[in-house]
Coordinates of C-alpha atoms in Angstrom, one line a residue:
M21 CA 29.8 -97.3 -80.4
I22 CA 32.4 -97.8 -77.5
L23 CA 33.4 -94.1 -77.6
F24 CA 29.8 -93.0 -77.7
T25 CA 28.8 -95.1 -74.7
F26 CA 31.7 -93.8 -72.7
S27 CA 30.9 -90.3 -73.3
A28 CA 27.3 -90.7 -72.3
Q29 CA 28.2 -92.3 -69.0
S30 CA 30.6 -89.6 -68.2
Q31 CA 27.7 -87.0 -68.7
I32 CA 25.4 -88.9 -66.4
D33 CA 28.1 -89.3 -63.7
S34 CA 28.9 -85.6 -63.8
R35 CA 25.2 -84.7 -63.1
N36 CA 25.3 -86.9 -60.0
N37 CA 28.5 -85.8 -58.6
S38 CA 28.3 -82.7 -56.1
F39 CA 30.7 -81.1 -53.7
S40 CA 30.3 -79.0 -50.6
I41 CA 32.0 -75.7 -49.8
P42 CA 33.1 -75.8 -46.2
A43 CA 31.8 -73.0 -44.0
V44 CA 34.4 -70.6 -43.0
E45 CA 33.9 -69.0 -39.6
S46 CA 34.1 -65.3 -39.9
P47 CA 36.1 -63.4 -37.3
K48 CA 34.1 -61.3 -34.8
D49 CA 33.5 -57.9 -35.9
S50 CA 34.4 -55.8 -32.7
S51 CA 33.0 -52.7 -34.5
N52 CA 29.4 -54.1 -34.2
T53 CA 29.6 -55.0 -30.5
V54 CA 29.0 -52.1 -28.1
E55 CA 29.8 -52.5 -24.5
A56 CA 27.1 -50.8 -22.4
N57 CA 28.5 -48.5 -19.7
P58 CA 26.5 -48.1 -16.4
I59 CA 24.6 -44.9 -16.2
K60 CA 25.9 -42.9 -13.3
P61 CA 23.2 -40.8 -11.5
I62 CA 23.8 -37.1 -11.3
A63 CA 24.1 -36.0 -7.8
P64 CA 22.3 -32.8 -6.7
D65 CA 25.7 -31.2 -5.9
D66 CA 27.6 -32.4 -9.1
N67 CA 29.0 -29.5 -11.0
Q68 CA 26.7 -27.2 -8.8
G69 CA 23.7 -28.3 -10.9
A70 CA 25.5 -27.7 -14.3
L71 CA 24.9 -30.3 -17.1
D72 CA 26.5 -29.9 -20.5
G73 CA 26.8 -26.3 -20.1
L74 CA 23.2 -26.0 -19.0
S75 CA 22.5 -24.7 -15.6
L76 CA 20.0 -26.7 -13.7
P77 CA 17.5 -25.0 -11.3
K78 CA 18.4 -25.4 -7.7
S79 CA 15.6 -26.6 -5.5
A80 CA 14.5 -23.8 -3.2
S81 CA 12.9 -24.4 0.2
P82 CA 12.0 -21.0 1.6
N83 CA 11.7 -21.0 5.4
L84 CA 8.0 -20.0 5.5
P85 CA 6.0 -20.0 8.8
K86 CA 4.1 -23.0 9.2
K87 CA 0.3 -22.3 9.4
E88 CA -1.8 -24.7 11.2
F89 CA -4.8 -26.0 9.2
S90 CA -8.1 -24.7 10.3
M91 CA -11.8 -24.9 9.3
T92 CA -12.5 -21.7 11.0
D93 CA -11.3 -18.1 10.5
R94 CA -8.0 -17.2 12.3
E95 CA -9.5 -14.4 14.2
E96 CA -8.5 -14.7 17.8
F97 CA -11.1 -14.6 20.5
G98 CA -10.7 -14.8 24.3
N99 CA -13.6 -17.3 24.4
P100 CA -14.0 -19.7 21.5
G101 CA -17.9 -19.3 21.9
E102 CA -17.5 -15.7 20.9
L103 CA -16.6 -16.6 17.4
Y104 CA -19.8 -18.5 17.0
Q105 CA -21.8 -15.7 18.7
D106 CA -20.3 -13.1 16.4
R107 CA -21.1 -15.2 13.4
L108 CA -24.8 -15.7 14.6
K109 CA -25.2 -12.1 15.2
K110 CA -23.9 -11.2 11.8
H111 CA -26.1 -13.7 10.2
M112 CA -29.2 -12.4 12.0
D113 CA -28.2 -8.7 10.9
D114 CA -28.1 -9.9 7.3
I115 CA -31.3 -11.5 7.6
K116 CA -32.9 -8.4 9.1
E117 CA -31.3 -6.1 6.4
E118 CA -32.6 -8.4 3.7
M119 CA -36.1 -8.3 5.1
F120 CA -35.9 -4.6 5.7
L121 CA -36.4 -4.9 9.3
G122 CA -34.5 -2.0 10.8
T123 CA -34.6 -1.1 14.4
V124 CA -37.4 1.4 14.5
G125 CA -38.4 1.0 18.3
S126 CA -37.9 3.8 20.9
S127 CA -34.3 4.0 22.1
V128 CA -35.4 6.0 25.2
D129 CA -37.6 5.0 28.1
Q130 CA -41.3 5.8 27.7
H131 CA -43.6 7.1 30.3
F132 CA -47.4 6.5 29.8
G133 CA -48.7 8.8 32.5
E134 CA -50.4 8.5 36.0
Y135 CA -53.9 7.0 36.6
R136 CA -55.9 7.0 39.8
T137 CA -58.3 4.4 41.1
K138 CA -60.0 3.3 44.2
S139 CA -59.7 -0.3 43.3
K140 CA -58.1 -2.6 45.8
F141 CA -56.3 -4.5 43.1
I142 CA -55.8 -4.3 39.3
Y143 CA -55.2 -6.7 36.4
V144 CA -52.0 -6.0 34.5
Q145 CA -52.4 -7.4 30.9
Y146 CA -50.2 -7.5 27.9
R147 CA -49.9 -8.9 24.4
D148 CA -48.0 -8.6 21.1
Y149 CA -50.0 -6.5 18.9
G150 CA -47.8 -7.2 15.8
Q151 CA -46.3 -10.5 14.6
Q152 CA -45.9 -13.0 17.3
D153 CA -42.1 -13.3 17.0
G154 CA -40.7 -14.1 20.3
D155 CA -40.7 -10.7 22.0
L156 CA -39.6 -11.0 25.7
I157 CA -40.2 -8.5 28.6
R158 CA -39.6 -8.2 32.3
V159 CA -42.2 -6.8 34.6
S160 CA -41.6 -5.0 37.9
V161 CA -44.0 -3.3 40.4
N162 CA -42.4 -0.8 42.7
N163 CA -38.9 -2.1 41.7
E164 CA -40.0 -5.6 42.6
I165 CA -39.6 -8.2 39.8
I166 CA -42.9 -9.9 39.2
K167 CA -42.2 -11.6 35.9
L168 CA -38.5 -12.2 35.2
R169 CA -38.8 -13.1 31.7
T170 CA -42.1 -13.6 30.0
M171 CA -43.0 -13.9 26.3
L172 CA -45.6 -11.8 24.4
Y173 CA -48.3 -13.7 22.6
N174 CA -51.1 -12.4 20.4
N175 CA -53.6 -13.1 23.2
F176 CA -53.5 -11.1 26.5
S177 CA -51.8 -12.6 29.5
G178 CA -50.7 -11.0 32.7
F179 CA -51.2 -11.1 36.5
I180 CA -53.1 -9.5 39.5
I181 CA -51.5 -7.1 42.0
D182 CA -52.8 -5.6 45.2
L183 CA -52.4 -1.9 45.3
K184 CA -50.6 -0.1 48.0
Q185 CA -51.8 3.3 49.1
G186 CA -50.5 6.0 46.8
P187 CA -48.4 5.5 43.6
N188 CA -47.7 2.1 42.3
T189 CA -45.1 2.1 39.5
I190 CA -45.2 -0.7 36.8
D191 CA -42.2 -1.0 34.6
F192 CA -42.1 -3.2 31.4
L193 CA -38.5 -3.8 30.2
A194 CA -37.8 -5.0 26.7
L195 CA -35.5 -7.9 26.8
N196 CA -35.2 -8.4 23.1
E197 CA -36.8 -7.3 19.8
G198 CA -37.8 -10.8 18.5
Y199 CA -37.0 -11.4 14.9
A200 CA -39.4 -8.8 13.5
L201 CA -38.1 -5.6 15.1
P202 CA -38.8 -3.7 17.4
N203 CA -40.3 -5.2 20.7
T204 CA -44.0 -4.3 20.2
A205 CA -46.9 -4.7 22.8
H206 CA -50.3 -3.6 23.9
F207 CA -50.8 -3.3 27.5
R208 CA -53.9 -2.5 29.6
I209 CA -54.8 -2.0 33.2
L210 CA -58.2 -3.1 34.5
D211 CA -59.7 -2.3 37.9
E212 CA -61.2 -5.0 40.2
N213 CA -64.5 -4.8 38.2
K214 CA -62.6 -5.2 35.0
N215 CA -63.0 -1.8 33.8
V216 CA -60.2 -0.4 31.8
I217 CA -58.1 2.1 33.7
A218 CA -55.4 2.6 31.0
S219 CA -54.5 1.2 27.7
D220 CA -51.6 1.8 25.4
M221 CA -49.0 0.4 23.1
W222 CA -45.2 0.5 22.8
A223 CA -42.5 -0.3 20.2
L224 CA -39.1 -0.5 22.1
S225 CA -35.6 -1.3 21.4
T226 CA -33.8 -3.8 23.6
D227 CA -33.2 -2.7 27.2
V228 CA -35.6 0.1 26.9
K229 CA -38.4 0.6 29.4
A230 CA -42.1 1.5 29.4
T231 CA -43.5 2.8 32.7
I232 CA -47.1 3.5 33.9
V233 CA -48.1 4.8 37.4
I234 CA -51.4 3.7 39.1
I235 CA -52.3 5.8 42.0
K236 CA -54.6 4.3 44.7
E237 CA -56.7 6.8 46.4

């Protein structure tokens, strides 16, 4: 009994007894530690642009002439206004070409003859027989300007002149051709009793003249 009891107590004590293994600090493994080296930037002139046997392209800055920025064409004009006049003329020419409005008026001066009258004065009248498109004329009598710049309308307008003895020359000068070419007009000359002495029509280019002569008897 005594031996049995002693054996049982020994087994119980052996279960409750424990021991600890002290931790051993391992030496630092220098192979796992990497010291970072600072990165050295490559200067543009290092090795003349070569890196690991590869040639780096060199930056090229060609000496090109500096061109001033402009919203307009670089065409040179003595007067800046000429640039816009040139563009406007080209634009109008394009419109006329697109609308098939060619210059079909006379390019030489027109003479509508001589007419005789005993009237003391006459009515000189004119109108645009075509489209009212801004046709302008200058009217002179015996080389004296009567109307410096007058527009042709679809209704007759004009003036009265006293006739001198002998020939009285009336000139109509086309100042433009409007936007529906050419400069078109219907003119008529009436005596003091409003009887028609002469009546005719013209189709003129710019700066072309139409002339009629009224002779007072």
